[in-house]
Short mmCIF file of C-alpha atoms and ligand atoms in Angstrom, two decimals:
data_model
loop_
_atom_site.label_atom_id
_atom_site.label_comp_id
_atom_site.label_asym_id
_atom_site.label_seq_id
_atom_site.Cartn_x
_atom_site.Cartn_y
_atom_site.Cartn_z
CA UNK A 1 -10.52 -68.08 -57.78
CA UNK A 2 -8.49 -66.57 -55.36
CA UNK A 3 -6.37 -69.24 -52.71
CA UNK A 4 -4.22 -67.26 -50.32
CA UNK A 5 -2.30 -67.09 -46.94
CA UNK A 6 -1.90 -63.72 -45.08
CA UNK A 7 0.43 -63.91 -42.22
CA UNK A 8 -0.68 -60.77 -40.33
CA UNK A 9 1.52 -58.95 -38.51
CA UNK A 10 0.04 -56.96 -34.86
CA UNK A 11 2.84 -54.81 -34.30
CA UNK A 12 2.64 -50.98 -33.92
CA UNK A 13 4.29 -48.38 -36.54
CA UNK A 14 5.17 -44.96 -35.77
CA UNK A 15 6.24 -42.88 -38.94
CA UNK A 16 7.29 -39.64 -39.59
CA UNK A 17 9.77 -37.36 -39.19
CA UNK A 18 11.27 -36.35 -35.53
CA UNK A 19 8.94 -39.71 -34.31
CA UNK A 20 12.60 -40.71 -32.15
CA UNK A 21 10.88 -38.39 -29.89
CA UNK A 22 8.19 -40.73 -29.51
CA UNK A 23 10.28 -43.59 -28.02
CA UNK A 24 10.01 -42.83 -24.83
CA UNK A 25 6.27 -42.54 -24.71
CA UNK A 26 5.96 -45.54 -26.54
CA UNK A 27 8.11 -47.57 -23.91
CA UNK A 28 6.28 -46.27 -21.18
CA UNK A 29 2.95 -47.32 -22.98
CA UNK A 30 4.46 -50.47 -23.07
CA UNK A 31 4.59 -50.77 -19.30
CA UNK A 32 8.39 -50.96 -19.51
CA UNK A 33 10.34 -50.47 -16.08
CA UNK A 34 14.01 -52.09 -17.18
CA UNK A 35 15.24 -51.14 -21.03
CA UNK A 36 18.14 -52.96 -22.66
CA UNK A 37 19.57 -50.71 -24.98
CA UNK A 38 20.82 -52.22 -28.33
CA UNK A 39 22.68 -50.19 -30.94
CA UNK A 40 25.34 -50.27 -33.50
CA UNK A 41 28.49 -48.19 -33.78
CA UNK A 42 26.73 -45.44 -36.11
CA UNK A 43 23.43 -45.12 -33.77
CA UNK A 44 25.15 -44.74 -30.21
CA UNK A 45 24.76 -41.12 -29.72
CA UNK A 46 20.86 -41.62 -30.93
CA UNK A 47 20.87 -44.00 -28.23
CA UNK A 48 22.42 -41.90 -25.72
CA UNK A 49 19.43 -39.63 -26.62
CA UNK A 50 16.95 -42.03 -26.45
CA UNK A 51 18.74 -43.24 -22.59
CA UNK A 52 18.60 -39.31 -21.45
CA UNK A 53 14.96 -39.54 -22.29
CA UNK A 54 14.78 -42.44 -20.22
CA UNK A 55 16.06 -41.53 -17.09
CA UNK A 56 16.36 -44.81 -14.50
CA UNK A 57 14.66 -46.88 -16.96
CA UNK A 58 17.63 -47.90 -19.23
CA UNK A 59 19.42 -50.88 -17.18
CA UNK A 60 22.03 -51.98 -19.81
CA UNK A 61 23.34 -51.20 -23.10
CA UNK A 62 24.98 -53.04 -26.26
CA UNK A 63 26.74 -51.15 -28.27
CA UNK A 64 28.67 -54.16 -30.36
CA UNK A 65 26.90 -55.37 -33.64
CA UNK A 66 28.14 -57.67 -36.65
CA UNK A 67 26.48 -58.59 -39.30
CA UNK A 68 24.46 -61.55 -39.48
CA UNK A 69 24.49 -61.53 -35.44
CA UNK A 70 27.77 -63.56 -34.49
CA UNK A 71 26.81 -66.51 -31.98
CA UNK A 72 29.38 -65.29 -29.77
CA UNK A 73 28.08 -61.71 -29.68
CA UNK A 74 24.59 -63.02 -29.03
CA UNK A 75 25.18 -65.42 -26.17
CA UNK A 76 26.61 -62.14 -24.73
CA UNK A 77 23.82 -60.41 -25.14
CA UNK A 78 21.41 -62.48 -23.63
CA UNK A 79 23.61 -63.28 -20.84
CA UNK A 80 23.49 -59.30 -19.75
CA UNK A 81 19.64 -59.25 -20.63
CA UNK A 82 19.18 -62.03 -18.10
CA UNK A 83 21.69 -59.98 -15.54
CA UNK A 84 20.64 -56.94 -15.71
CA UNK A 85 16.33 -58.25 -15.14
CA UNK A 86 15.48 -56.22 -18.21
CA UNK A 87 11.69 -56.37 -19.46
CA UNK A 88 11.95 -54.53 -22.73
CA UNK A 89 14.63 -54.43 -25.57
CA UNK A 90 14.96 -50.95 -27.47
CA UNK A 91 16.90 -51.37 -30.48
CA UNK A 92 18.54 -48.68 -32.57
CA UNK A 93 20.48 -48.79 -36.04
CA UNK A 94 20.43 -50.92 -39.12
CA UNK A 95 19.17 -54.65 -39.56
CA UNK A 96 22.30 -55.81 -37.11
CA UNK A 97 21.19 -54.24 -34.52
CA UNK A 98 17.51 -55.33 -35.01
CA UNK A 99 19.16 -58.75 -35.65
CA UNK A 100 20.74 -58.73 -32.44
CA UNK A 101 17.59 -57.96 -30.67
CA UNK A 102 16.20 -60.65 -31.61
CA UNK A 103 18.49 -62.66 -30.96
CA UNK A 104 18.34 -62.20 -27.72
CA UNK A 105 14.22 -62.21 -27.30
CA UNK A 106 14.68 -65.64 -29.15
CA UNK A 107 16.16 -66.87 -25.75
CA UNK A 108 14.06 -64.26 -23.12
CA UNK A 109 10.97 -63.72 -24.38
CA UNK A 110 11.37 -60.07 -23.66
CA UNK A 111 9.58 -57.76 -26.48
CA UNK A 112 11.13 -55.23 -29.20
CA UNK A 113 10.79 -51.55 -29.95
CA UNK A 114 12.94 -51.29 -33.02
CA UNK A 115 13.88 -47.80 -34.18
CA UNK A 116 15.47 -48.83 -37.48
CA UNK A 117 18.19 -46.35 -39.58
CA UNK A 118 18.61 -48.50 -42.59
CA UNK A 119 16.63 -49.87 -45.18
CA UNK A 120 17.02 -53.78 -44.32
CA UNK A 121 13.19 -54.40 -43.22
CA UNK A 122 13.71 -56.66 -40.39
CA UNK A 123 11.87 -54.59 -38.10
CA UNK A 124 8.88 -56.30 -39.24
CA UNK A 125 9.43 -59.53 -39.81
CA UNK A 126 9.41 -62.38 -37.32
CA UNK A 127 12.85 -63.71 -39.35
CA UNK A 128 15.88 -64.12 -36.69
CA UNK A 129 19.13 -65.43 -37.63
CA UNK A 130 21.93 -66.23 -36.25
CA UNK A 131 25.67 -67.04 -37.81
CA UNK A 132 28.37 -69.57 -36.16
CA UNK A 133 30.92 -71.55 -37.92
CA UNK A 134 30.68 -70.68 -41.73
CA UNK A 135 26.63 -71.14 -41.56
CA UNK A 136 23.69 -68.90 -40.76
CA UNK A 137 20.74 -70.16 -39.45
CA UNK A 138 17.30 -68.28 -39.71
CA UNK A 139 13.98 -69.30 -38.08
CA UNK A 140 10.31 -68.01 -38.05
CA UNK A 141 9.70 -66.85 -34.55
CA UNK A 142 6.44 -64.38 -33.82
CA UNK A 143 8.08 -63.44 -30.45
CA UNK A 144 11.03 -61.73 -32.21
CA UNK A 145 8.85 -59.52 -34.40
CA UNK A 146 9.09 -56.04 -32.59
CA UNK A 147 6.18 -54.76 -30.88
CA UNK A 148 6.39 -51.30 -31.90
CA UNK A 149 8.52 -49.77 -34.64
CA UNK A 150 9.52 -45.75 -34.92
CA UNK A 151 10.40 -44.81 -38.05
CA UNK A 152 12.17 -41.24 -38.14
CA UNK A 153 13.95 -40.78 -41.85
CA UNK A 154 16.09 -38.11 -40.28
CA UNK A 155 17.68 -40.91 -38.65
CA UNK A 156 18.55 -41.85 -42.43
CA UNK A 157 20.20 -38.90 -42.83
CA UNK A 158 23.54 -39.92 -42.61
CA UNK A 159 23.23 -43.23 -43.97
CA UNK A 160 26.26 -42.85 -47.38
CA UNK A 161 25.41 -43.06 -50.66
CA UNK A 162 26.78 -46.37 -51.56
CA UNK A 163 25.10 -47.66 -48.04
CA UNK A 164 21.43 -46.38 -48.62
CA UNK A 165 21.92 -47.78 -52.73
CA UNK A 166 22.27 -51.43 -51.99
CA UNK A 167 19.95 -51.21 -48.44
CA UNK A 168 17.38 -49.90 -50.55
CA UNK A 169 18.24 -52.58 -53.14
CA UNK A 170 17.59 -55.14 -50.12
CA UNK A 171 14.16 -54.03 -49.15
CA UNK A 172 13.74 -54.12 -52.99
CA UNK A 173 15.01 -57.76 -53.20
CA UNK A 174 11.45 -58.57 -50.44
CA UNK A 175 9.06 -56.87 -52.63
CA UNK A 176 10.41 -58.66 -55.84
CA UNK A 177 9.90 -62.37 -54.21
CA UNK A 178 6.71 -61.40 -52.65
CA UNK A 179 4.94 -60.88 -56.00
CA UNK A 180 5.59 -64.54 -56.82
CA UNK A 181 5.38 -65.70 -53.53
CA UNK A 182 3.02 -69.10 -54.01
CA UNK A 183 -0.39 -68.42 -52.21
CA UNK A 184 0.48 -64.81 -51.71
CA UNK A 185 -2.34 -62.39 -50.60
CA UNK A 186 -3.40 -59.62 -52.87
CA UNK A 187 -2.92 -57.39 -50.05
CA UNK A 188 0.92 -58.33 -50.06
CA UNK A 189 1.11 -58.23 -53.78
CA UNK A 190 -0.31 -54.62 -53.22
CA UNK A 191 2.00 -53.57 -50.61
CA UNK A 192 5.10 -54.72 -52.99
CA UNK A 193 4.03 -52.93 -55.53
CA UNK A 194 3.63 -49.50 -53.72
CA UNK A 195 6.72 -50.11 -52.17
CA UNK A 196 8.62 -51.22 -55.08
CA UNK A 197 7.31 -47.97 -56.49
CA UNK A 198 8.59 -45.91 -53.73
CA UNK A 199 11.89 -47.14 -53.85
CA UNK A 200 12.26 -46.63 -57.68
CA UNK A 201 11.34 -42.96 -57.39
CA UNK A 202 13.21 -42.31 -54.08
CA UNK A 203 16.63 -44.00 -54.44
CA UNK A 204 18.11 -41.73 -57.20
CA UNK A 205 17.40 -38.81 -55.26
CA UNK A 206 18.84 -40.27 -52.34
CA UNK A 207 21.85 -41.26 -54.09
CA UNK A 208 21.89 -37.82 -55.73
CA UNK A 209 21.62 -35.77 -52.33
CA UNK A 210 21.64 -37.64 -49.43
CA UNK A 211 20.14 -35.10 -47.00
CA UNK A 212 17.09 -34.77 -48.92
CA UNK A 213 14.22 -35.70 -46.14
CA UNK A 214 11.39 -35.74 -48.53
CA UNK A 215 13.45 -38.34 -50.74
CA UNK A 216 14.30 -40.31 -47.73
CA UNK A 217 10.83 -39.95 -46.13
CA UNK A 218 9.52 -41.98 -49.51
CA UNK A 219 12.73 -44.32 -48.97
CA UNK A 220 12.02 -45.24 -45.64
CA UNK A 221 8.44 -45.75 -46.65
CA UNK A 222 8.84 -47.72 -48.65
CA UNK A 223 11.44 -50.11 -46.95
CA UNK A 224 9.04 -50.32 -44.44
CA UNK A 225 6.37 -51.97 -46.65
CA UNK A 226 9.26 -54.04 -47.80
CA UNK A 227 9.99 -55.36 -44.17
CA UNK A 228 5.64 -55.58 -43.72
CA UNK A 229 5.75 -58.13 -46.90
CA UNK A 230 8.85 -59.65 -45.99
CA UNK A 231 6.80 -60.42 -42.69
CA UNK A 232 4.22 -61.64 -43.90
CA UNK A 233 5.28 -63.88 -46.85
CA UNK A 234 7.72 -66.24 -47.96
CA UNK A 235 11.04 -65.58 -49.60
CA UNK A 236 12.29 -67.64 -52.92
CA UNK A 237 15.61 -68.38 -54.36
CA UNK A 238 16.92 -65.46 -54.26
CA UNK A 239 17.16 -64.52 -50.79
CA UNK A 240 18.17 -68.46 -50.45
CA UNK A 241 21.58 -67.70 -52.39
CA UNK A 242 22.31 -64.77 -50.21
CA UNK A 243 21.56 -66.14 -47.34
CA UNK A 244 24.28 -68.83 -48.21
CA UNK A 245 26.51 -66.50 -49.90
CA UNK A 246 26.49 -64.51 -46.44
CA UNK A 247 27.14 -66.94 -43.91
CA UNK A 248 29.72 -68.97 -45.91
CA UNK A 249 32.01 -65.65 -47.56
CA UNK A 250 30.64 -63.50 -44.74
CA UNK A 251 29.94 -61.11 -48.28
CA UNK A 252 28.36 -57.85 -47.14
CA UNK A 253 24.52 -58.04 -46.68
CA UNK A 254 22.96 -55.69 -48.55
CA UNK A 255 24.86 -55.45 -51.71
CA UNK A 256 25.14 -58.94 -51.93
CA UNK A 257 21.26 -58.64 -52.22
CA UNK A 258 21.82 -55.92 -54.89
CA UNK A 259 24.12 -57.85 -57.18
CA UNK A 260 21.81 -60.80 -57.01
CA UNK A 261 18.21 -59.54 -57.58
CA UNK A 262 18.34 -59.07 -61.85
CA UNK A 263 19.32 -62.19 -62.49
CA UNK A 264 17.32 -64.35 -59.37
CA UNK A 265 14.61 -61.78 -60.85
CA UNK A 266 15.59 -63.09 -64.57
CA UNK A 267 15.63 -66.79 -63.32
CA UNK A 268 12.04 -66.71 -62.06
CA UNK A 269 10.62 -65.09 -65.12
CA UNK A 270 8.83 -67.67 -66.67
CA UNK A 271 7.75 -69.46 -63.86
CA UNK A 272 6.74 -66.02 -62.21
CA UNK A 273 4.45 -65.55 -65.30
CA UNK A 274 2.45 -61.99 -65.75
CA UNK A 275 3.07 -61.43 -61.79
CA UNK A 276 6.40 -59.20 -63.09
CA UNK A 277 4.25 -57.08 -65.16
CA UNK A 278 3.23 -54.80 -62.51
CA UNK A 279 6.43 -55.12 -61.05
CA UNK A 280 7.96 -53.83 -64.06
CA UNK A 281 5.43 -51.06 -64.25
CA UNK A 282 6.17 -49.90 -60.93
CA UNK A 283 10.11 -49.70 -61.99
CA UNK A 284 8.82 -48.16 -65.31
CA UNK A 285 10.60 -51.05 -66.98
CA UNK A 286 9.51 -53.42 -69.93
CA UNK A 287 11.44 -55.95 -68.03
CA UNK A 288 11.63 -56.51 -63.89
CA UNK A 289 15.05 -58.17 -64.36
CA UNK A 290 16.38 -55.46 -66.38
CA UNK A 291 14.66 -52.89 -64.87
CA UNK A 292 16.17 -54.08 -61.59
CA UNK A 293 19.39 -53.69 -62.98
CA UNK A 294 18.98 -50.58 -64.39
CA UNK A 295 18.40 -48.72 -61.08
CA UNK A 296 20.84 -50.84 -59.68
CA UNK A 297 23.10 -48.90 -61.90
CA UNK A 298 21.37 -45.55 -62.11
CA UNK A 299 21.94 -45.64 -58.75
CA UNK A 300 25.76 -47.12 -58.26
CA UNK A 301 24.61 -50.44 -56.13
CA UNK A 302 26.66 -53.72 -57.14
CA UNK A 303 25.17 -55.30 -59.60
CA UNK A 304 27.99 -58.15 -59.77
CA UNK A 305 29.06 -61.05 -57.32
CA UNK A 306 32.40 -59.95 -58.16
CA UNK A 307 32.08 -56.64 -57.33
CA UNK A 308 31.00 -57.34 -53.96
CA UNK A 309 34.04 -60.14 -53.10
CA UNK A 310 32.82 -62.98 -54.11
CA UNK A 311 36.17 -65.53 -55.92
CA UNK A 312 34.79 -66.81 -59.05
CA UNK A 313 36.34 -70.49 -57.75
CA UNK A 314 33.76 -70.21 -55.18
CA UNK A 315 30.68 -70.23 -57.52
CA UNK A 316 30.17 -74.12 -57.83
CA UNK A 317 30.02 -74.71 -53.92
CA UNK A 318 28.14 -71.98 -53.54
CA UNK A 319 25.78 -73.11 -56.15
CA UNK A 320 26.09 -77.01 -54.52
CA UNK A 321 25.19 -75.29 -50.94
CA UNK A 322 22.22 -73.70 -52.52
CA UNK A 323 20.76 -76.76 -54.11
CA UNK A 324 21.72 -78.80 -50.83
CA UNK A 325 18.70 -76.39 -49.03
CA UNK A 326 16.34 -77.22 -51.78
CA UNK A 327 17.29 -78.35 -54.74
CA UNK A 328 16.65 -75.82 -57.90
CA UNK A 329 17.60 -76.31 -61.29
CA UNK A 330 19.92 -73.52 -63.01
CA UNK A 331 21.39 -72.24 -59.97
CA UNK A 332 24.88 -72.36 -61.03
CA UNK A 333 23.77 -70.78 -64.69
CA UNK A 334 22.30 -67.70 -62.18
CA UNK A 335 25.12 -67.74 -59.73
CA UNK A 336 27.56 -67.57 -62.91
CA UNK A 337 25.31 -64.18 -64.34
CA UNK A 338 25.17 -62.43 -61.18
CA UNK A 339 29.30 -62.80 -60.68
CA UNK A 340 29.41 -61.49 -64.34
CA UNK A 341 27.16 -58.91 -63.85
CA UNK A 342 26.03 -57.87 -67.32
CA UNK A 343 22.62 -56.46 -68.13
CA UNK A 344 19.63 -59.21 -67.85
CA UNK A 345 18.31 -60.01 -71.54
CA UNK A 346 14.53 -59.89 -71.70
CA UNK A 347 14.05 -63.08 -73.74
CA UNK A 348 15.89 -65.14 -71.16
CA UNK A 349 18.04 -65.79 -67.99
CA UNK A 350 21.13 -65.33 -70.34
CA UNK A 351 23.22 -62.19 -70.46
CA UNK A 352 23.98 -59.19 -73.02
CA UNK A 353 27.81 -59.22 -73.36
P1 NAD B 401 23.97 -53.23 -40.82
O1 NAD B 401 22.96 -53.17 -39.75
O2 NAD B 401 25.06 -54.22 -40.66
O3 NAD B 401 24.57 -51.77 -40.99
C1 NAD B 401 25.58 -51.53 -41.94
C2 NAD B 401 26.47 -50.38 -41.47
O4 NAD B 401 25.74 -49.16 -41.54
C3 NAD B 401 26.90 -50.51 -40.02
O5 NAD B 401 28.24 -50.13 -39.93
C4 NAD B 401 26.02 -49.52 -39.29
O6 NAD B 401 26.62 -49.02 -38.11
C5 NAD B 401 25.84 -48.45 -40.33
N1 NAD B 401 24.63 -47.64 -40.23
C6 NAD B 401 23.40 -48.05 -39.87
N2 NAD B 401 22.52 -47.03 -39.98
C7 NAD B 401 23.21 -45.97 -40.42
C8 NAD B 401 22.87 -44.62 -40.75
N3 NAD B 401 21.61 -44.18 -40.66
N4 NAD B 401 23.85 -43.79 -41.18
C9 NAD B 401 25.13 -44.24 -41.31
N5 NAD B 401 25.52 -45.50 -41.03
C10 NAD B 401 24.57 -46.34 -40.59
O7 NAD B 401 23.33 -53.51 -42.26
P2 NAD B 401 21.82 -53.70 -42.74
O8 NAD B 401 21.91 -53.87 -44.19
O9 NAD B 401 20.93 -52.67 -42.17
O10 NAD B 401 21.39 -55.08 -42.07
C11 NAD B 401 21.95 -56.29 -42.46
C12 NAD B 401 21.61 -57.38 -41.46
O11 NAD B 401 20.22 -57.45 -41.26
C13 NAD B 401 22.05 -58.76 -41.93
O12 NAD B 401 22.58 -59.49 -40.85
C14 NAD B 401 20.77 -59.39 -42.41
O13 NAD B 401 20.78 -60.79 -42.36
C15 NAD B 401 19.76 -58.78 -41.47
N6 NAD B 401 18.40 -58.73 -42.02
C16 NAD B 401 17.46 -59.48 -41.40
C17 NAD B 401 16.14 -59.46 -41.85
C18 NAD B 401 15.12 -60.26 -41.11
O14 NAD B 401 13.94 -60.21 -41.42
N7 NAD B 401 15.51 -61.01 -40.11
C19 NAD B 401 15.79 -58.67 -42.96
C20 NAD B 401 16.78 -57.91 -43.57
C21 NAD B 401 18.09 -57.93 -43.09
#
């Protein structure tokens, strides 16, 4: 008997390679007469070219981003949008960027067109969050999910080795909780799996030569379905410790996400049931947990807290703040694995030495 929710996103992709120049049709299909610019420090030249394309349509640009979208930088933001009358915000660069965005059609109501360069998946979601005083808040918010996404992979390019590793281990980290996702649609278990699939087969090739567009084509593709499920499911306990773990160490994003998902992966096993299986297939694994951590590995993303700044005296609060959200049993037990950082063991949630 099947029992599901689908939260169906309306938004409109664009993929392929070269689609940047599709941005400006798309904004004008949009109706757009004032464009607020977003973009991070890597993406401003892309958004120079996107601006040239746009000539006296782009009223105001941002070209300061942080991580988990600073309240300060925000307010900013929002204060210009409001200034300069935009009616559109185009967004260019990695999930801060997006983040940003959203932040600031959280207060305006104006709509997205995210052109994304990383493999962080907020694109699609209708996730914002916002970071202030040692704590990140997030919220559900349909008006923040972009209206129309371009996805060009030879934006992806230049994204480093180390970078594109533990992004793609993010959009991973949304395809692994969807699959056990209670009341998940079959359609979103399907997506995961083709995307968890594309990631496993395009990361080491990534890794291995980064200007390789076919391999980043498959990449991108599959971080996209990542952001679609992400969108339109819920997340578990794993992206529940590193949403903590963010806001309170400020500990970098994505690889944070890498050097938790074996052993959130290894926690959920037996409640997770035969869901993993065609997980594990997809990693062509025996295991999902170690599987995980094996292209973790394979392909040099953190697989340990420690490797990614977190102080070993900080595990038990962190573990406390964790269970203060919802209260889970075994946190600390998982926290304490992923700071360690050794190989998941199939049998169980503890690790090989
Ligand atoms: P990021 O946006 O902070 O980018 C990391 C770095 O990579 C930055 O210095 C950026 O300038 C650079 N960069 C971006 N694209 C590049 C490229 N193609 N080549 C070279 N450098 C490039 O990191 P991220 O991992 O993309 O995003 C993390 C943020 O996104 C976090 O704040 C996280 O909370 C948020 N996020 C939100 C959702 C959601 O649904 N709301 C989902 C995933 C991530």
């Amino acid at each position: 008997m099947r029992d599901f929710v689908l939260d169906q996103p309306g938004g409109r992709v664009v993929f392929g390679a070269g689609s940047l120049d599709a941005v400006p049709g798309e904004v004008r299909a949009l109706g757009a007469e004032r464009v607020m610019l977003v973009n991070d420090r890597h993406s401003r030249t892309t958004a120079e070219t996107v601006a040239a394309r746009l000539p006296g349509l782009v009223v105001a640009r941002v070209g300061r981003t942080a991580t988990h979208v600073p309240e300060h930088l925000a307010a900013d933001a929002v204060r210009l949008a409001r200034e300069s009358g935009a009616d559109l915000l185009v967004c260019v660069g990695g999930g801060s960027a997006t983040g940003l965005a959203k932040a600031v059609a959280l207060e305006t109501r104006l709509r997205i067109l995210a052109v994304p360069t990383t493999y962080a998946g907020s694109e699609m979601t209708p996730i914002w969050g916002l970071t202030g005083d040692g704590r990140k808040r997030t919220g559900r918010d349909p008006g923040v999910r972009p209206v129309c996404v371009v996805y060009d992979p030879v934006l992806t390019l230049g994204l480093p080795p180390a970078l594109s590793a533990a992004s793609g281990m993010n959009a991973m980290a949304h395809l692994v909780e969807a699959v056990y996702a209670p009341r998940v649609s079959p359609l979103t278990v399907t997506a995961a799996i083709e995307g968890a699939g594309a990631l496993a087969r395009a990361l080491p090739g990534v890794v291995r030569d980064p200007a390789d567009l076919a391999a980043r084509d498959e990449a991108l593709y599959g971080a996209w379905l990542a952001g679609w499920v992400l969108g339109t499911t819920t997340t578990g306990i794993h992206h529940r410790i590193c949403h903590v773990l963010g806001g309170r160490y400020a500990l970098p994003h994505a690889a944070t996400h890498s050097a938790v998902l074996p052993y959130a992966t290894a926690h959920n096993r037996e409640a997770a049931g035969p869901s993993l299986a065609p997980l594990a297939r997809a990693l062509g694994a025996e295991d999902a947990a170690a599987g995980l951590w094996d292209l973790a590995v394979s392909i040099g993303a953190p697989t340990s807290l420690a490797a990614v700044g977190m102080r070993e005296r900080d595990l038990d609060e962190a573990a406390a703040l964790v269970a203060a959200e919802r209260p889970v049993a075994g946190v600390r037990d998982l926290l304490r694995a992923a700071y360690a950082g050794a190989r998941p063991s199939q049998e169980s949630n503890e690790v090989t030495p």
